[in-house]
Every structure is written in structure tokens, then in C-alpha cells.
Amino acid sequence: MSAIPFLHCVSVPSRDEPALSALDPADPLIWHCAERTLLGAGVAASIELGEDRFDEAQAWFDAVVDRARISDEVGRPGSGPVAFGSFSFFVDSPSGSRLVIPRTIWGRDNEGYWRTDIRLVDPGADPADPASATELAGNDRAHARHAGDEQMALPDSFGPVTEVPGLAGRDYLAAVERMRGRLRAGDAHKAVLARELAFVTERPIDQRLLARKLATAFPDCWTFAVDGLVGSTPEMLASVRGGTLSSRVLAGSWPVSGDRQGATRALLSSVKDRHEHDYALASVHDAIAPRTRKLWVSERFALQLPHVIHLATDMTAELAEPHTGLTCCGAMHPTAAVGGSPTQAALGIIRDIEEADRGRYAAPVGWMDGAGNADWALALRCAEVDGTTARAFAGGGIMSDSDPVRELNETEAKFSAIRDALS
């Protein structure tokens, strides 16, 4: 494991709402949904993760929290020490996986606002010295309440946008046919095929603006910006509050271009989509059942989003020690919703047919705090941003009876999230 930094962390209530303008436009840390906003700036500590990335990330963060001096006057999910993280889909992806503890975090929930300041302490200091800890807490509390933040205004737009496809329309149709052939031959039951689309803008992409536009367009989703990965996802892998884990499984989708009621009826009556959803549901259930107690599963329902309708099922369970939201993610990833079934057979087909490395698309992204609370979602409706380029992916679950044209239309509908936010 990497060296464990010695951090001092102070969280205090605030009267000020978290402001995107306080963040670096090229490297913000953002988590936003209806119940909570967390904005992070700077880096107090970070770790680049290896092959056992989920367990390694949890062990490192636990060790950091155990060693840290913590003064938390807020005591709610997202206060105290918080780490933001994003993970690669394939362990050998050049995109890599990383965990970041920011220097400053601004928080918001239904009870109010807070600010957390975290700084690296001299590693030679004595972490058990109460006098030193009290002095540091007093200094940081004053700083957290009165420090002025440099405000960096958000631009109005990114300028004209050019699209550069990876698997273009006809290529994707052919790839679906190849994948259907593998499934009909019995290589797997289901595999997810993704295609890449790069958006190139005239001016550098301000990730704060991109996240704000996505959050406005998708208020019922989880919007994030972590290490240049920006998106707004409808699928939660592991949300943990007070030891209770919640998960939302999405698989089986229908693009919406006009008649929403008709599209909903078509999705709910689609045998192909029900089977696809069942594979995803089983993969999540089988992964978390040994790690939880009192597992509850909802009825399947249609989740309505602006461009796509999804079949959805919610799960709730009590975590069994020593498991966490992140270690459950490690057991789940990749679910059949984004990989396929059986998992290893489907991943082999994906590597054979997809023409581009997925990077961090369709892998866990989110945050966790020192009290065990966490939100780890699937990185969907997202793009990896680098300067003037946003590299996005969209995919769909392919079954032996998939309609290639409908699968292509589904990816176009899913790309609309990033396309519309950049336009």
C-alpha cells in the first residue's frame, strides 16, 4: 500500500451555498443530486490504484481516516474526510483508477451547508498530541469560516462543436451483427456493445459549466466531475447511509423521440428487454447478497428520462461487516448491465469487437466519507474531458434477437446527454 499521509480535517457549518465558481474549471470535483452537493478543490492526498483497485482504495482511505486528526461539527453524510474516486472499466486500461481527498470541500444537504478544510500535517508530528490538535482545529475553524475563495466565472458556452465518431453508424450496425453471431453460437447470453464519439470544441471545455448543464437537464440523476470524467448518470451501484446500502439496476432501454407512452408500452412488453434486465438484476443480486442482510428487491418499473426509458429495479439491504459500498462495487463490477452474462465470456467478446478502450466509461464513480457513507454510481451519460475534447461512450445490451437499427438509435439517444450539454 502507498504511504499513509497524516491529515488534519475540520468541518464546520456555513451560511454560504456551495459555488461552482470557486472550483478550477479544468479540474473540479463535483457530486450533485437532489439530496446532496459536494464540491471539492485542490488535493490533500491521492492514490493511483492497481489491479486490486477497489479493495486497495478502501484500505488506503480507511488507513488515512484512522491516522487523521478530525474535527467535525457537522456530522452528516459528506462531512469530515471525503474521497472522490473514479475507476477504469478494464483493470489494464490506460485511463487508470484514482482516489482523491480534496483540500477544501463545500457541502449541501437538506439541513444546510458546510465547509471542510483538509491539510497535510508534518509527518514527524505526533498524531496523539492533544494540544497540537486543539491549536490546529482552532486555526482551521477560523480559516473555514472566514477565508475568501477565488471566484472563477463560468463561461456562456464552449463555442462550435465538431463530432468525430469512433464506431460510426454503419460500423456499429456491423458490430452488432458480429456480436449477435457470437451470442447465437452460444459464446454468451448477453454482451454490451459500446461506441465512441469525440466532441471537439472551439474553446477549452469548462467542466463546471458542463456539469451544471447536465444537472439542469437531468435533475433526477447523479451528476459528477471527477478527474476529468464528467457526466450525469441514472444508475446507482452502491449508495450507503448509516450501514444501509441502496442500488438501482438499469438494463433494457427504449429511445424516445415522440410518443413517450407508446415507447413505455413497447419497452414493458419487450421480451428481449425483460430478459436483458433479468441478467443485470441477477448479477447485482448475486454479488451483494453474501455481503448484506435483509435484502429487499422492488418490482420492476419504467424509469423515464428525457431521451431514454429504462427498465429499473431498486434493491435495499443492510451491509454486513466488514463490507462497504466500495467493496460491494468491486464485487459487482462489471454488472451484466454494462458487461454481459456470463461476465468473463461477455468481456472477451467486448474486447474482440469494440474498437476503442472504454476508459472509465461504465465503471464506478463517486465519493465516500470517513463514517462509511458513500455514493458509487455507474459512469454513464458521460465524457472524459481533456482540453477541447470530450471523449464519450454510449452502449446497449446486445442479445441474440437484438434489432441492430434499434440498438444504434438507442446509442444516439444516450449520446444526446453530452451532445446537448456541449451545444
XYZ file of C-alpha atoms in Angstrom:
423
model
C 0.000 0.000 0.000
C 1.135 3.572 -0.655
C 2.429 5.672 2.228
C -0.358 6.895 4.533
C -0.460 10.712 4.799
C -1.111 12.427 8.104
C -4.080 14.776 7.530
C -5.928 17.275 9.664
C -9.596 17.746 8.757
C -12.060 20.361 10.029
C -15.738 20.552 9.027
C -17.874 23.484 10.185
C -21.365 24.747 9.321
C -21.532 27.534 6.766
C -24.056 30.134 5.641
C -22.760 30.051 2.069
C -24.180 27.788 -0.628
C -21.541 25.722 -2.493
C -20.499 27.666 -5.610
C -19.122 26.143 -8.811
C -17.286 29.398 -9.426
C -14.861 28.524 -6.591
C -13.585 25.468 -8.491
C -10.860 25.025 -11.082
C -12.630 24.912 -14.488
C -10.169 22.282 -15.751
C -10.107 20.029 -12.677
C -13.179 20.345 -10.417
C -14.514 17.680 -8.100
C -18.317 17.638 -8.217
C -21.058 15.406 -6.910
C -24.625 16.676 -7.190
C -28.099 15.196 -6.784
C -31.384 16.279 -5.252
C -30.366 15.393 -1.685
C -26.720 16.446 -1.665
C -23.996 18.546 -3.291
C -20.272 18.085 -2.672
C -17.735 20.339 -4.386
C -14.008 19.731 -3.970
C -10.926 21.777 -4.790
C -7.216 21.021 -4.572
C -5.554 17.793 -3.474
C -4.694 16.989 0.133
C -3.845 13.358 -0.715
C -4.375 10.935 -3.577
C -3.534 7.408 -4.693
C -3.147 5.776 -8.095
C -4.706 2.335 -7.858
C -3.520 -1.003 -9.182
C -5.008 -4.377 -10.009
C -6.987 -4.805 -6.763
C -8.236 -1.259 -7.145
C -11.473 -1.401 -5.128
C -10.088 -3.159 -2.053
C -6.873 -1.109 -2.300
C -8.824 2.159 -2.417
C -10.937 1.256 0.619
C -7.944 0.039 2.649
C -5.933 3.193 1.861
C -8.794 5.540 2.735
C -9.550 3.671 5.976
C -5.889 3.966 6.966
C -5.866 7.698 6.164
C -9.003 8.274 8.249
C -7.653 6.214 11.148
C -4.496 8.340 11.247
C -6.119 11.737 10.658
C -6.992 14.420 13.189
C -10.688 15.094 12.587
C -12.878 17.875 13.961
C -16.397 17.568 12.514
C -19.053 19.971 13.818
C -21.490 18.905 11.058
C -21.668 15.129 11.475
C -23.732 14.363 8.387
C -23.013 12.261 5.262
C -20.331 14.042 3.238
C -18.773 15.972 6.126
C -15.401 15.138 7.644
C -12.806 13.499 5.397
C -14.179 12.676 1.928
C -12.534 10.942 -1.015
C -13.720 11.265 -4.606
C -12.874 8.410 -6.953
C -13.211 7.071 -10.472
C -12.222 3.660 -11.785
C -11.366 2.201 -15.173
C -13.720 -0.338 -16.743
C -10.900 -2.763 -17.528
C -8.152 -3.072 -14.940
C -5.461 -2.715 -17.639
C -6.966 0.444 -19.172
C -4.515 3.342 -19.654
C -7.126 5.632 -18.081
C -6.276 4.155 -14.689
C -8.144 4.435 -11.373
C -7.588 7.097 -8.724
C -8.842 8.290 -5.349
C -8.530 11.972 -4.345
C -9.039 13.667 -0.972
C -9.525 17.404 -1.707
C -8.018 20.237 0.308
C -11.390 22.002 0.501
C -14.921 20.612 0.272
C -18.143 22.601 0.200
C -21.260 20.608 1.113
C -25.027 20.959 0.950
C -27.889 18.755 2.080
C -31.495 19.289 3.166
C -30.326 20.542 6.566
C -27.904 23.209 5.401
C -24.374 23.990 4.184
C -20.883 23.232 5.451
C -17.237 23.560 4.586
C -14.401 21.118 5.183
C -10.723 22.048 5.103
C -8.087 19.310 4.933
C -4.362 19.775 5.025
C -1.267 17.649 5.178
C 0.438 17.775 8.578
C 4.158 17.383 9.140
C 4.646 13.599 9.097
C 7.011 13.986 12.021
C 4.290 15.453 14.247
C 2.722 13.361 16.988
C -0.887 12.491 15.996
C -1.732 11.854 19.663
C -0.670 15.330 20.842
C -3.961 16.938 22.069
C -2.507 20.427 22.460
C -1.243 20.473 18.905
C -4.570 19.109 17.616
C -6.552 21.768 19.500
C -4.397 24.560 18.110
C -4.760 23.239 14.563
C -8.535 22.897 14.958
C -8.859 26.490 16.128
C -6.782 27.819 13.259
C -8.611 25.787 10.618
C -12.067 26.609 12.019
C -11.343 30.305 11.636
C -9.992 29.714 8.145
C -13.038 27.688 7.109
C -15.463 30.371 8.282
C -13.710 33.452 7.009
C -11.382 32.584 4.151
C -12.272 34.222 0.837
C -12.286 31.934 -2.193
C -11.018 32.956 -5.579
C -14.070 33.015 -7.852
C -13.631 31.859 -11.457
C -16.688 32.814 -13.507
C -18.360 30.233 -15.694
C -18.381 30.914 -19.453
C -21.581 31.037 -21.502
C -20.658 28.291 -23.982
C -17.846 26.200 -25.449
C -18.118 27.593 -28.979
C -18.856 25.496 -32.074
C -18.654 21.706 -31.610
C -17.345 19.127 -34.104
C -18.202 15.434 -33.747
C -15.642 12.730 -34.559
C -17.170 9.218 -34.426
C -15.402 6.028 -33.418
C -17.782 3.237 -34.437
C -19.922 5.248 -36.863
C -23.474 4.238 -37.764
C -22.817 1.576 -40.427
C -19.816 0.267 -38.498
C -21.895 -0.107 -35.346
C -24.629 -1.980 -37.207
C -21.989 -4.404 -38.490
C -20.520 -4.771 -34.981
C -23.969 -5.601 -33.584
C -24.343 -8.293 -36.251
C -20.936 -9.772 -35.315
C -21.878 -9.763 -31.653
C -25.256 -11.386 -32.368
C -23.408 -14.106 -34.248
C -21.216 -14.800 -31.206
C -24.275 -14.941 -28.947
C -26.168 -17.243 -31.306
C -23.140 -19.523 -31.337
C -23.505 -19.839 -27.558
C -20.424 -17.802 -26.549
C -22.543 -15.809 -24.039
C -26.152 -14.923 -23.251
C -25.698 -11.157 -23.421
C -22.877 -8.684 -24.132
C -22.862 -4.893 -24.062
C -21.524 -3.128 -27.145
C -20.387 0.492 -26.780
C -19.359 3.034 -29.383
C -17.170 6.110 -29.029
C -17.931 9.667 -30.083
C -15.487 12.533 -29.583
C -16.742 16.104 -29.313
C -14.180 18.792 -30.186
C -14.954 22.358 -29.107
C -13.549 25.696 -30.162
C -12.625 26.716 -26.606
C -11.372 24.594 -23.683
C -14.254 22.780 -22.025
C -15.125 24.274 -18.643
C -16.091 21.160 -16.694
C -18.081 23.236 -14.197
C -20.370 24.523 -16.950
C -20.723 21.070 -18.484
C -21.707 19.610 -15.100
C -24.179 22.430 -14.418
C -25.898 21.949 -17.774
C -26.147 18.203 -17.217
C -27.544 18.674 -13.703
C -30.177 21.075 -15.041
C -31.191 18.687 -17.839
C -31.226 15.582 -15.593
C -32.413 16.683 -12.120
C -33.288 13.115 -11.084
C -29.818 11.740 -11.915
C -26.444 11.889 -10.156
C -24.133 14.483 -11.750
C -20.378 14.171 -11.292
C -16.990 15.552 -12.298
C -14.033 13.506 -11.056
C -10.553 13.618 -12.583
C -11.873 14.959 -15.892
C -14.740 12.455 -16.097
C -17.981 14.468 -16.330
C -21.486 13.088 -16.618
C -24.985 12.630 -15.238
C -25.902 9.013 -14.551
C -29.244 7.365 -13.758
C -27.703 4.190 -12.327
C -26.554 3.860 -8.711
C -24.381 0.892 -7.797
C -23.999 1.440 -4.051
C -25.362 4.326 -2.017
C -24.681 3.816 1.704
C -26.257 5.729 4.583
C -25.800 4.513 8.130
C -24.976 0.973 7.068
C -27.902 0.623 4.638
C -26.985 0.009 1.003
C -29.233 1.039 -1.900
C -28.683 0.012 -5.509
C -30.582 0.766 -8.730
C -30.277 -1.686 -11.623
C -30.970 -0.425 -15.143
C -30.997 -2.704 -18.179
C -33.381 -2.786 -21.095
C -33.866 0.604 -22.741
C -36.029 2.292 -25.347
C -35.136 5.553 -27.137
C -37.776 8.292 -27.017
C -38.299 10.637 -29.949
C -42.017 11.374 -29.768
C -44.702 9.099 -28.339
C -43.484 8.544 -24.777
C -46.459 6.458 -23.696
C -46.096 4.235 -26.753
C -42.360 3.833 -26.105
C -43.062 2.885 -22.483
C -45.604 0.250 -23.508
C -43.181 -1.136 -26.091
C -40.382 -1.407 -23.510
C -42.555 -3.054 -20.861
C -43.836 -5.605 -23.376
C -40.415 -6.372 -24.923
C -39.335 -9.938 -24.152
C -35.760 -9.132 -25.218
C -35.530 -6.208 -22.777
C -37.050 -8.163 -19.892
C -34.505 -10.929 -20.375
C -31.693 -8.375 -20.605
C -32.874 -6.774 -17.370
C -33.101 -10.131 -15.607
C -29.421 -10.866 -16.355
C -28.390 -7.497 -14.874
C -30.599 -7.913 -11.828
C -29.241 -11.389 -11.133
C -25.626 -10.226 -11.423
C -26.118 -7.449 -8.846
C -28.178 -9.624 -6.517
C -25.645 -12.456 -6.550
C -22.774 -10.042 -5.856
C -24.275 -8.197 -2.896
C -26.368 -10.959 -1.268
C -23.352 -12.566 0.516
C -22.229 -9.108 1.729
C -25.564 -7.863 3.094
C -28.522 -8.816 5.282
C -32.298 -8.435 4.800
C -32.105 -7.806 1.060
C -35.244 -6.184 -0.370
C -35.965 -6.046 -4.136
C -38.572 -3.769 -5.707
C -40.927 -4.530 -8.542
C -39.558 -3.716 -11.982
C -40.609 -0.270 -13.242
C -40.039 2.104 -16.174
C -37.620 4.952 -15.378
C -38.426 7.990 -17.506
C -35.531 10.166 -18.706
C -35.530 12.910 -21.382
C -34.139 10.784 -24.241
C -34.415 7.189 -22.998
C -36.726 4.987 -20.936
C -35.094 2.248 -18.837
C -36.352 -0.862 -17.105
C -35.325 -0.375 -13.473
C -35.274 -2.314 -10.206
C -34.246 -0.963 -6.798
C -32.525 -3.010 -4.085
C -32.011 -2.141 -0.414
C -30.058 -4.125 2.185
C -28.128 -3.846 5.432
C -24.365 -4.103 4.912
C -22.682 -6.989 6.708
C -19.271 -6.174 8.196
C -16.586 -5.716 7.032
C -18.103 -4.819 3.668
C -18.516 -1.255 2.391
C -20.183 0.395 -0.564
C -16.895 0.362 -2.464
C -16.041 -3.275 -1.773
C -19.573 -4.196 -2.898
C -18.875 -2.245 -6.094
C -15.749 -4.311 -6.566
C -17.822 -7.479 -6.284
C -20.467 -6.169 -8.694
C -18.237 -4.671 -11.373
C -18.880 -5.123 -14.180
C -22.577 -5.857 -13.759
C -24.393 -7.540 -16.617
C -25.963 -4.127 -17.332
C -22.629 -2.857 -18.700
C -20.651 -6.056 -19.321
C -22.842 -9.039 -20.040
C -23.553 -12.584 -18.915
C -21.671 -14.743 -18.140
C -19.257 -11.971 -17.182
C -15.894 -13.275 -18.392
C -17.298 -14.645 -21.652
C -19.023 -11.319 -22.364
C -15.875 -9.313 -21.591
C -13.940 -11.455 -24.050
C -16.470 -10.668 -26.781
C -16.333 -6.962 -25.945
C -12.534 -6.913 -26.252
C -12.787 -8.711 -29.609
C -15.421 -6.445 -31.171
C -15.204 -2.969 -29.638
C -12.613 -0.824 -31.386
C -11.680 1.543 -28.539
C -10.698 1.229 -24.892
C -13.664 2.251 -22.720
C -11.537 4.164 -20.253
C -13.656 4.935 -17.200
C -16.992 4.676 -19.004
C -19.463 2.283 -17.295
C -17.248 1.864 -14.200
C -17.826 3.147 -10.637
C -17.504 6.874 -9.904
C -18.419 8.739 -6.728
C -17.362 9.517 -3.157
C -17.100 8.093 0.363
C -16.631 9.651 3.792
C -14.903 8.539 6.952
C -18.161 7.408 8.595
C -18.912 4.804 5.911
C -21.398 6.839 3.891
C -20.900 6.706 0.131
C -22.372 7.155 -3.330
C -20.821 4.964 -6.038
C -22.646 5.157 -9.358
C -22.003 3.812 -12.838
C -20.281 6.361 -15.087
C -22.909 6.642 -17.820
C -24.004 9.624 -19.987
C -20.500 10.921 -19.503
C -17.313 12.001 -21.240
C -13.617 12.128 -20.391
C -12.633 15.764 -20.900
C -9.170 16.895 -21.958
C -8.810 20.498 -23.103
C -11.102 20.983 -26.094
C -12.021 17.297 -26.447
C -14.778 15.333 -24.710
C -14.492 11.586 -25.389
C -17.875 9.952 -24.804
C -19.239 6.414 -24.998
C -22.752 5.027 -25.264
C -23.759 1.388 -25.437
C -26.545 -1.108 -25.249
C -27.095 -4.676 -24.207
C -26.976 -7.000 -27.192
C -28.965 -10.227 -27.187
C -29.192 -12.859 -29.907
C -32.505 -11.330 -31.052
C -31.425 -7.654 -30.904
C -32.525 -5.327 -33.704
C -29.306 -3.588 -34.897
C -31.120 -0.423 -36.022
C -32.869 -0.051 -32.680
C -29.561 -0.605 -30.869
C -27.968 2.163 -32.943
C -30.872 4.507 -32.207
C -30.504 3.750 -28.511
C -26.840 4.835 -28.520
C -27.770 8.039 -30.363
C -30.388 8.816 -27.725
C -27.844 8.230 -24.955
C -25.248 10.455 -26.664
C -27.811 13.270 -26.594
C -26.994 13.974 -22.943
C -23.411 15.105 -23.667
C -24.231 16.450 -27.139
C -26.960 18.757 -25.836
C -24.861 19.911 -22.858
C -21.968 20.898 -25.143
C -24.128 22.612 -27.776
